[in-house]
PDB file of C-alpha atoms in Angstrom:
ATOM      1  CA  MET A1063      -1.149 -18.245 -12.328  1.00  0.00           C
ATOM      2  CA  ALA A1064      -4.091 -20.932 -11.657  1.00  0.00           C
ATOM      3  CA  ARG A1065      -2.980 -23.715  -9.981  1.00  0.00           C
ATOM      4  CA  THR A1066      -1.818 -27.237 -11.798  1.00  0.00           C
ATOM      5  CA  GLY A1067      -4.225 -28.673 -13.383  1.00  0.00           C
ATOM      6  CA  ASP A1068      -6.606 -26.009 -12.933  1.00  0.00           C
ATOM      7  CA  ILE A1069      -6.744 -24.507 -16.794  1.00  0.00           C
ATOM      8  CA  GLY A1070      -5.120 -25.949 -19.675  1.00  0.00           C
ATOM      9  CA  THR A1071      -2.276 -25.958 -21.321  1.00  0.00           C
ATOM     10  CA  SER A1072      -2.901 -23.379 -24.101  1.00  0.00           C
ATOM     11  CA  SER A1073      -3.983 -21.297 -21.364  1.00  0.00           C
ATOM     12  CA  LEU A1074      -1.010 -21.776 -19.458  1.00  0.00           C
ATOM     13  CA  VAL A1075       1.456 -20.510 -22.059  1.00  0.00           C
ATOM     14  CA  HIS A1076       0.035 -17.458 -23.232  1.00  0.00           C
ATOM     15  CA  GLU A1077      -0.631 -16.794 -19.647  1.00  0.00           C
ATOM     16  CA  ALA A1078       3.199 -17.524 -18.605  1.00  0.00           C
ATOM     17  CA  ALA A1079       4.245 -15.850 -22.073  1.00  0.00           C
ATOM     18  CA  MET A1080       2.637 -12.897 -20.656  1.00  0.00           C
ATOM     19  CA  ALA A1081       4.075 -13.215 -17.219  1.00  0.00           C
ATOM     20  CA  LEU A1082       7.615 -13.917 -19.105  1.00  0.00           C
ATOM     21  CA  GLY A1083       6.945 -11.393 -21.869  1.00  0.00           C
ATOM     22  CA  ALA A1084       6.942  -8.403 -18.852  1.00  0.00           C
ATOM     23  CA  VAL A1085      10.172  -9.153 -17.659  1.00  0.00           C
ATOM     24  CA  SER A1086      12.120 -10.317 -21.660  1.00  0.00           C
ATOM     25  CA  HIS A1087      14.420  -7.249 -21.482  1.00  0.00           C
ATOM     26  CA  ASP A1088      16.174  -7.840 -18.394  1.00  0.00           C
ATOM     27  CA  PRO A1089      18.247 -10.985 -19.330  1.00  0.00           C
ATOM     28  CA  ALA A1090      18.601 -11.719 -15.564  1.00  0.00           C
ATOM     29  CA  GLU A1091      15.330 -10.504 -14.672  1.00  0.00           C
ATOM     30  CA  LEU A1092      14.134 -13.119 -17.745  1.00  0.00           C
ATOM     31  CA  VAL A1093      16.124 -15.791 -16.076  1.00  0.00           C
ATOM     32  CA  LEU A1094      14.753 -15.867 -12.600  1.00  0.00           C
ATOM     33  CA  ALA A1095      11.740 -15.674 -13.659  1.00  0.00           C
ATOM     34  CA  CYS A1096      12.125 -18.844 -16.045  1.00  0.00           C
ATOM     35  CA  ARG A1097      13.572 -20.849 -13.181  1.00  0.00           C
ATOM     36  CA  GLN A1098      10.557 -20.536 -10.757  1.00  0.00           C
ATOM     37  CA  LEU A1099       7.874 -20.891 -13.159  1.00  0.00           C
ATOM     38  CA  ILE A1100       9.689 -24.321 -13.701  1.00  0.00           C
ATOM     39  CA  GLU A1101       9.955 -24.774  -9.841  1.00  0.00           C
ATOM     40  CA  HIS A1102       5.824 -24.250  -9.864  1.00  0.00           C
ATOM     41  CA  ARG A1103       5.246 -26.771 -12.706  1.00  0.00           C
ATOM     42  CA  PRO A1104       7.382 -29.009 -12.688  1.00  0.00           C
ATOM     43  CA  SER A1105       6.046 -31.302 -14.931  1.00  0.00           C
ATOM     44  CA  SER A1106       4.937 -29.129 -17.863  1.00  0.00           C
ATOM     45  CA  GLY A1107       7.334 -29.880 -21.009  1.00  0.00           C
ATOM     46  CA  PRO A1108       5.949 -26.950 -22.571  1.00  0.00           C
ATOM     47  CA  LEU A1109       6.608 -24.616 -20.038  1.00  0.00           C
ATOM     48  CA  VAL A1110      10.376 -25.932 -20.880  1.00  0.00           C
ATOM     49  CA  TRP A1111      10.362 -25.598 -24.002  1.00  0.00           C
ATOM     50  CA  LEU A1112       8.414 -21.596 -24.279  1.00  0.00           C
ATOM     51  CA  ALA A1113      11.482 -20.653 -21.143  1.00  0.00           C
ATOM     52  CA  ALA A1114      14.761 -22.003 -23.080  1.00  0.00           C
ATOM     53  CA  ARG A1115      12.976 -20.313 -26.926  1.00  0.00           C
ATOM     54  CA  MET A1116      13.381 -17.519 -24.731  1.00  0.00           C
ATOM     55  CA  LEU A1117      16.108 -17.760 -23.292  1.00  0.00           C
ATOM     56  CA  THR A1118      17.754 -18.956 -26.762  1.00  0.00           C
ATOM     57  CA  GLY A1119      15.915 -16.854 -29.238  1.00  0.00           C
ATOM     58  CA  ALA A1120      17.673 -13.243 -30.387  1.00  0.00           C
ATOM     59  CA  ASP A1121      14.213 -11.545 -29.606  1.00  0.00           C
ATOM     60  CA  PRO A1122      12.358 -12.929 -26.470  1.00  0.00           C
ATOM     61  CA  GLY A1123       8.878 -11.409 -26.646  1.00  0.00           C
ATOM     62  CA  ASN A1124       8.661 -12.890 -30.401  1.00  0.00           C
ATOM     63  CA  GLU A1125       9.198 -16.221 -28.902  1.00  0.00           C
ATOM     64  CA  ALA A1126       6.959 -16.053 -26.533  1.00  0.00           C
ATOM     65  CA  TRP A1127       4.349 -14.951 -27.936  1.00  0.00           C
ATOM     66  CA  ASP A1128       5.044 -17.824 -31.492  1.00  0.00           C
ATOM     67  CA  ALA A1129       5.474 -20.338 -28.613  1.00  0.00           C
ATOM     68  CA  ALA A1130       1.603 -19.730 -27.371  1.00  0.00           C
ATOM     69  CA  GLU A1131       0.322 -19.760 -30.964  1.00  0.00           C
ATOM     70  CA  MET A1132       2.294 -22.615 -32.042  1.00  0.00           C
ATOM     71  CA  ILE A1133       0.812 -24.433 -28.470  1.00  0.00           C
ATOM     72  CA  GLN A1134      -2.919 -22.912 -29.454  1.00  0.00           C
ATOM     73  CA  ARG A1135      -2.635 -24.378 -33.145  1.00  0.00           C
ATOM     74  CA  ASP A1136      -1.730 -27.790 -31.762  1.00  0.00           C
ATOM     75  CA  LYS A1137      -3.238 -30.584 -34.133  1.00  0.00           C
ATOM     76  CA  THR A1138      -2.927 -33.275 -31.957  1.00  0.00           C
ATOM     77  CA  VAL A1139      -6.152 -33.822 -30.844  1.00  0.00           C
ATOM     78  CA  ARG A1140      -7.520 -34.183 -34.687  1.00  0.00           C
ATOM     79  CA  GLU A1141      -5.074 -36.380 -35.638  1.00  0.00           C
ATOM     80  CA  LEU A1142      -5.424 -38.627 -32.715  1.00  0.00           C
ATOM     81  CA  GLU A1143      -9.335 -38.337 -32.661  1.00  0.00           C
ATOM     82  CA  HIS A1144      -8.816 -39.697 -36.755  1.00  0.00           C
ATOM     83  CA  ALA A1145      -5.963 -42.205 -36.006  1.00  0.00           C
ATOM     84  CA  LEU A1146      -8.224 -44.357 -33.259  1.00  0.00           C
ATOM     85  CA  PRO A1147      -9.735 -47.735 -34.609  1.00  0.00           C
ATOM     86  CA  GLY A1148     -13.002 -47.526 -34.843  1.00  0.00           C
ATOM     87  CA  ASP A1149     -15.213 -50.156 -32.408  1.00  0.00           C
ATOM     88  CA  THR A1150     -12.318 -50.363 -29.857  1.00  0.00           C
ATOM     89  CA  GLY A1151     -11.816 -49.948 -25.778  1.00  0.00           C
ATOM     90  CA  ILE A1152      -9.750 -47.557 -24.647  1.00  0.00           C
ATOM     91  CA  VAL A1153      -8.228 -47.713 -21.776  1.00  0.00           C
ATOM     92  CA  VAL A1154      -6.799 -43.881 -20.178  1.00  0.00           C
ATOM     93  CA  ILE A1155      -5.399 -42.497 -16.839  1.00  0.00           C
ATOM     94  CA  GLY A1156      -7.459 -40.377 -14.755  1.00  0.00           C
ATOM     95  CA  SER A1157      -8.964 -37.066 -17.557  1.00  0.00           C
ATOM     96  CA  PRO A1158      -5.752 -36.649 -20.021  1.00  0.00           C
ATOM     97  CA  GLU A1159      -6.235 -32.944 -21.293  1.00  0.00           C
ATOM     98  CA  LEU A1160      -5.742 -33.643 -25.272  1.00  0.00           C
ATOM     99  CA  ALA A1161      -6.960 -37.657 -25.288  1.00  0.00           C
ATOM    100  CA  SER A1162     -10.089 -36.824 -23.634  1.00  0.00           C
ATOM    101  CA  GLN A1163     -10.631 -34.346 -26.560  1.00  0.00           C
ATOM    102  CA  ALA A1164     -10.194 -36.816 -29.130  1.00  0.00           C
ATOM    103  CA  ILE A1165     -12.018 -39.689 -27.440  1.00  0.00           C
ATOM    104  CA  ASN A1166     -15.056 -37.323 -26.776  1.00  0.00           C
ATOM    105  CA  ALA A1167     -15.034 -36.451 -30.596  1.00  0.00           C
ATOM    106  CA  ARG A1168     -15.273 -40.146 -30.949  1.00  0.00           C
ATOM    107  CA  GLY A1169     -18.978 -41.889 -30.873  1.00  0.00           C
ATOM    108  CA  ASP A1170     -17.425 -45.428 -31.144  1.00  0.00           C
ATOM    109  CA  VAL A1171     -15.323 -46.422 -28.969  1.00  0.00           C
ATOM    110  CA  GLU A1172     -15.701 -47.729 -25.414  1.00  0.00           C
ATOM    111  CA  VAL A1173     -13.366 -45.721 -22.561  1.00  0.00           C
ATOM    112  CA  PHE A1174     -12.238 -47.461 -19.282  1.00  0.00           C
ATOM    113  CA  VAL A1175     -11.307 -44.645 -17.152  1.00  0.00           C
ATOM    114  CA  ALA A1176      -8.559 -45.529 -14.260  1.00  0.00           C
ATOM    115  CA  ASP A1177      -9.175 -42.880 -11.827  1.00  0.00           C
ATOM    116  CA  THR A1178      -5.649 -42.645  -9.841  1.00  0.00           C
ATOM    117  CA  THR A1179      -5.146 -39.683  -9.132  1.00  0.00           C
ATOM    118  CA  GLY A1180      -9.272 -38.253  -8.409  1.00  0.00           C
ATOM    119  CA  ASP A1181     -10.088 -36.182 -11.966  1.00  0.00           C
ATOM    120  CA  GLY A1182     -11.220 -39.863 -13.634  1.00  0.00           C
ATOM    121  CA  TYR A1183     -14.878 -38.968 -12.613  1.00  0.00           C
ATOM    122  CA  GLY A1184     -15.250 -35.995 -14.255  1.00  0.00           C
ATOM    123  CA  LEU A1185     -14.470 -37.441 -17.250  1.00  0.00           C
ATOM    124  CA  VAL A1186     -16.602 -40.069 -17.284  1.00  0.00           C
ATOM    125  CA  HIS A1187     -19.487 -37.664 -16.174  1.00  0.00           C
ATOM    126  CA  ARG A1188     -18.137 -35.060 -19.713  1.00  0.00           C
ATOM    127  CA  LEU A1189     -18.152 -39.059 -21.826  1.00  0.00           C
ATOM    128  CA  ASP A1190     -21.894 -39.670 -19.890  1.00  0.00           C
ATOM    129  CA  LEU A1191     -23.777 -36.432 -20.721  1.00  0.00           C
ATOM    130  CA  ASN A1192     -22.487 -37.282 -24.577  1.00  0.00           C
ATOM    131  CA  ASP A1193     -23.762 -40.260 -25.073  1.00  0.00           C
ATOM    132  CA  ARG A1194     -20.742 -41.955 -24.879  1.00  0.00           C
ATOM    133  CA  LEU A1195     -19.802 -44.724 -23.607  1.00  0.00           C
ATOM    134  CA  ALA A1196     -17.468 -44.495 -20.349  1.00  0.00           C
ATOM    135  CA  VAL A1197     -16.717 -47.165 -17.197  1.00  0.00           C
ATOM    136  CA  ASP A1198     -15.383 -45.470 -14.053  1.00  0.00           C
ATOM    137  CA  VAL A1199     -12.247 -48.228 -13.126  1.00  0.00           C
ATOM    138  CA  PRO A1200     -11.025 -48.277  -9.642  1.00  0.00           C
ATOM    139  CA  LEU A1201      -7.362 -48.836  -9.341  1.00  0.00           C
ATOM    140  CA  ALA A1202      -7.637 -52.028  -8.417  1.00  0.00           C
ATOM    141  CA  GLY A1203      -9.186 -53.002 -11.407  1.00  0.00           C
ATOM    142  CA  LEU A1204      -6.800 -51.184 -14.094  1.00  0.00           C
ATOM    143  CA  GLY A1205      -5.644 -54.844 -14.628  1.00  0.00           C
ATOM    144  CA  SER A1206      -8.303 -56.057 -15.464  1.00  0.00           C
ATOM    145  CA  ALA A1207      -9.806 -53.210 -17.377  1.00  0.00           C
ATOM    146  CA  VAL A1208      -5.788 -53.654 -19.797  1.00  0.00           C
ATOM    147  CA  GLY A1209      -6.557 -57.088 -20.128  1.00  0.00           C
ATOM    148  CA  ASP A1210     -10.052 -56.233 -22.131  1.00  0.00           C
ATOM    149  CA  ALA A1211      -9.444 -53.171 -23.799  1.00  0.00           C
ATOM    150  CA  ASP A1212      -7.813 -53.028 -27.062  1.00  0.00           C
ATOM    151  CA  LEU A1213      -5.615 -50.010 -26.311  1.00  0.00           C
ATOM    152  CA  VAL A1214      -3.828 -47.941 -23.553  1.00  0.00           C
ATOM    153  CA  LEU A1215      -4.146 -44.510 -24.584  1.00  0.00           C
ATOM    154  CA  LEU A1216      -1.326 -42.733 -22.634  1.00  0.00           C
ATOM    155  CA  GLU A1217      -0.572 -38.772 -21.999  1.00  0.00           C
ATOM    156  CA  THR A1218       2.330 -37.223 -21.268  1.00  0.00           C
ATOM    157  CA  ASP A1219       3.588 -33.581 -20.711  1.00  0.00           C
ATOM    158  CA  ALA A1220       7.035 -33.784 -20.780  1.00  0.00           C
ATOM    159  CA  LEU A1221       8.785 -36.373 -23.432  1.00  0.00           C
ATOM    160  CA  GLY A1222      12.811 -37.529 -23.729  1.00  0.00           C
ATOM    161  CA  PRO A1223      14.488 -39.562 -25.710  1.00  0.00           C
ATOM    162  CA  ASP A1224      13.535 -42.684 -23.669  1.00  0.00           C
ATOM    163  CA  SER A1225      10.977 -41.888 -21.848  1.00  0.00           C
ATOM    164  CA  ALA A1226       8.593 -39.640 -20.507  1.00  0.00           C
ATOM    165  CA  ILE A1227       6.334 -38.504 -17.300  1.00  0.00           C
ATOM    166  CA  CYS A1228       2.463 -39.362 -17.047  1.00  0.00           C
ATOM    167  CA  SER A1229       0.030 -39.584 -15.079  1.00  0.00           C
ATOM    168  CA  VAL A1230       0.654 -42.371 -11.911  1.00  0.00           C
ATOM    169  CA  GLY A1231      -0.730 -45.331 -12.938  1.00  0.00           C
ATOM    170  CA  SER A1232       0.400 -45.483 -16.099  1.00  0.00           C
ATOM    171  CA  LEU A1233       3.445 -47.268 -15.315  1.00  0.00           C
ATOM    172  CA  THR A1234       1.491 -50.230 -14.636  1.00  0.00           C
ATOM    173  CA  ALA A1235      -1.084 -50.304 -17.616  1.00  0.00           C
ATOM    174  CA  ALA A1236       1.840 -49.614 -20.062  1.00  0.00           C
ATOM    175  CA  ALA A1237       4.213 -53.095 -18.290  1.00  0.00           C
ATOM    176  CA  VAL A1238       0.123 -55.109 -17.673  1.00  0.00           C
ATOM    177  CA  ALA A1239      -0.140 -54.039 -21.733  1.00  0.00           C
ATOM    178  CA  ALA A1240       3.451 -55.155 -23.020  1.00  0.00           C
ATOM    179  CA  GLN A1241       2.853 -58.134 -21.283  1.00  0.00           C
ATOM    180  CA  LEU A1242      -0.817 -58.809 -22.797  1.00  0.00           C
ATOM    181  CA  GLY A1243       0.273 -57.659 -26.398  1.00  0.00           C
ATOM    182  CA  THR A1244      -1.912 -54.671 -25.942  1.00  0.00           C
ATOM    183  CA  GLU A1245      -0.984 -51.790 -28.329  1.00  0.00           C
ATOM    184  CA  VAL A1246      -0.125 -48.653 -26.108  1.00  0.00           C
ATOM    185  CA  TRP A1247      -0.274 -44.832 -27.350  1.00  0.00           C
ATOM    186  CA  LEU A1248       1.442 -42.201 -26.342  1.00  0.00           C
ATOM    187  CA  VAL A1249       0.110 -38.658 -27.077  1.00  0.00           C
ATOM    188  CA  ALA A1250       2.403 -35.772 -27.207  1.00  0.00           C
ATOM    189  CA  GLY A1251       1.678 -32.498 -27.970  1.00  0.00           C
ATOM    190  CA  VAL A1252       3.109 -29.204 -29.221  1.00  0.00           C
ATOM    191  CA  GLY A1253       6.030 -28.460 -26.896  1.00  0.00           C
ATOM    192  CA  ARG A1254       6.512 -31.397 -24.793  1.00  0.00           C
ATOM    193  CA  CYS A1255       9.404 -33.551 -26.997  1.00  0.00           C
ATOM    194  CA  LEU A1256      12.411 -32.611 -24.656  1.00  0.00           C
ATOM    195  CA  PRO A1257      16.171 -32.525 -25.401  1.00  0.00           C
ATOM    196  CA  ALA A1258      18.068 -34.931 -22.851  1.00  0.00           C
ATOM    197  CA  ALA A1259      20.003 -31.587 -21.762  1.00  0.00           C
ATOM    198  CA  MET A1260      16.266 -30.682 -20.430  1.00  0.00           C
ATOM    199  CA  TRP A1261      15.116 -33.768 -20.014  1.00  0.00           C
ATOM    200  CA  GLU A1262      17.067 -35.503 -17.440  1.00  0.00           C
ATOM    201  CA  PRO A1263      16.960 -31.793 -15.021  1.00  0.00           C
ATOM    202  CA  LEU A1264      13.253 -32.014 -15.059  1.00  0.00           C
ATOM    203  CA  ARG A1265      12.403 -35.764 -14.322  1.00  0.00           C
ATOM    204  CA  ALA A1266      14.870 -35.084 -11.076  1.00  0.00           C
ATOM    205  CA  MET A1267      12.709 -32.610 -10.406  1.00  0.00           C
ATOM    206  CA  VAL A1268       9.583 -34.731 -10.808  1.00  0.00           C
ATOM    207  CA  VAL A1269      10.078 -37.329  -9.563  1.00  0.00           C
ATOM    208  CA  SER A1270      10.902 -37.947  -5.792  1.00  0.00           C
ATOM    209  CA  ASP A1271      13.330 -40.251  -4.239  1.00  0.00           C
ATOM    210  CA  GLU A1272      10.113 -41.847  -3.189  1.00  0.00           C
ATOM    211  CA  PRO A1273       8.071 -42.428  -6.587  1.00  0.00           C
ATOM    212  CA  TRP A1274       5.403 -44.270  -5.113  1.00  0.00           C
ATOM    213  CA  GLU A1275       4.218 -41.217  -3.586  1.00  0.00           C
ATOM    214  CA  ASP A1276       4.373 -39.099  -6.270  1.00  0.00           C
ATOM    215  CA  ARG A1277       1.529 -37.690  -9.196  1.00  0.00           C
ATOM    216  CA  TYR A1278       3.529 -38.129 -11.659  1.00  0.00           C
ATOM    217  CA  GLU A1279       5.879 -41.444 -13.056  1.00  0.00           C
ATOM    218  CA  VAL A1280       8.883 -42.357 -15.755  1.00  0.00           C
ATOM    219  CA  VAL A1281       6.848 -44.542 -18.740  1.00  0.00           C
ATOM    220  CA  SER A1282      10.369 -46.157 -20.626  1.00  0.00           C
ATOM    221  CA  LEU A1283       8.929 -45.725 -24.609  1.00  0.00           C
ATOM    222  CA  ASP A1284       9.771 -49.120 -24.363  1.00  0.00           C
ATOM    223  CA  PHE A1285       6.475 -49.665 -23.679  1.00  0.00           C
ATOM    224  CA  VAL A1286       5.100 -47.538 -26.217  1.00  0.00           C
ATOM    225  CA  ASP A1287       3.910 -48.173 -29.710  1.00  0.00           C
ATOM    226  CA  ARG A1288       3.690 -45.320 -30.760  1.00  0.00           C
ATOM    227  CA  VAL A1289       3.582 -41.291 -30.317  1.00  0.00           C
ATOM    228  CA  VAL A1290       0.412 -39.455 -31.016  1.00  0.00           C
ATOM    229  CA  GLY A1291       1.365 -35.492 -32.146  1.00  0.00           C
ATOM    230  CA  PRO A1292       0.341 -33.073 -34.368  1.00  0.00           C
ATOM    231  CA  GLY A1293       2.079 -34.978 -37.168  1.00  0.00           C
ATOM    232  CA  GLY A1294      -0.384 -38.115 -36.130  1.00  0.00           C
ATOM    233  CA  PRO A1295       0.727 -41.233 -35.191  1.00  0.00           C
ATOM    234  CA  VAL A1296       5.029 -42.854 -35.394  1.00  0.00           C
ATOM    235  CA  PRO A1297       6.626 -45.317 -34.093  1.00  0.00           C
ATOM    236  CA  ALA A1298       7.959 -44.410 -30.747  1.00  0.00           C
ATOM    237  CA  ALA A1299      11.627 -44.918 -32.075  1.00  0.00           C
ATOM    238  CA  GLU A1300      10.446 -42.097 -34.352  1.00  0.00           C
ATOM    239  CA  ALA A1301       9.526 -39.801 -31.798  1.00  0.00           C
ATOM    240  CA  ARG A1302      12.692 -38.216 -30.916  1.00  0.00           C
ATOM    241  CA  PHE A1303      12.977 -36.785 -34.165  1.00  0.00           C
ATOM    242  CA  ARG A1304       9.777 -34.630 -33.153  1.00  0.00           C
ATOM    243  CA  ILE A1305      12.461 -32.708 -30.432  1.00  0.00           C
ATOM    244  CA  ASP A1306      12.795 -28.836 -31.063  1.00  0.00           C
ATOM    245  CA  CYS A1307      13.274 -27.154 -27.627  1.00  0.00           C
ATOM    246  CA  PRO A1308      16.664 -25.971 -28.054  1.00  0.00           C
ATOM    247  CA  VAL A1309      19.258 -26.487 -24.795  1.00  0.00           C
ATOM    248  CA  ALA A1310      19.921 -23.389 -22.178  1.00  0.00           C
ATOM    249  CA  PRO A1311      21.171 -24.898 -19.355  1.00  0.00           C
ATOM    250  CA  GLU A1312      20.642 -21.476 -17.405  1.00  0.00           C
ATOM    251  CA  LEU A1313      17.430 -22.762 -17.066  1.00  0.00           C
ATOM    252  CA  PHE A1314      18.042 -25.106 -14.022  1.00  0.00           C
ATOM    253  CA  ARG A1315      20.111 -24.076 -11.135  1.00  0.00           C
TER     254      ARG A1315
END
């Protein structure tokens, strides 16, 4: 399988479904394969969701393909595209997979791309090619960009009951936005919302003892106004109602 960041979530889950489906007839092999997959990509909520469905479902093979189809049919991008207010300045961190698609479909927003992980320039270039207003913001200017924007748009691949795993720089953007009274939206597509029993061990795998060196960080939902998913934007306090990932404790050692 490709390394993290090389392929989108839909392709990633599809590849994982094929790989895990090959050992779905052997429960012990399936558990081992699921663990190895999560250890390889510990920031991916959709992989945890896929594995948990397979480990707890009556037919692991069918669960795998049902999950892959649900990811492929995810309506989050369309819902976000329709929900974004017009004539708005938006701050994003890096090159978020779902948010960048929605922004690219809109010609009436200005995007401040904070390049905290080295992949923001690619988004700026793509937006420029489509005649979208895009500004490449250095890390040192992140706070000023939030102050000049109308909305901070974060994205997560793993959302727990009270916090989310986001790209580094997201916590700074959210905290500054909270101080300035700027709205913060969090994009969480299909398969990202995890129950506490699955969220806590995943978080422990992602966040190290030196979090300032990590590629990802945890952002409290206290900083988030709305969570945008396949059903559209909802208040952050209601995001927990979207949890559809079963609990499979054997997934984590």
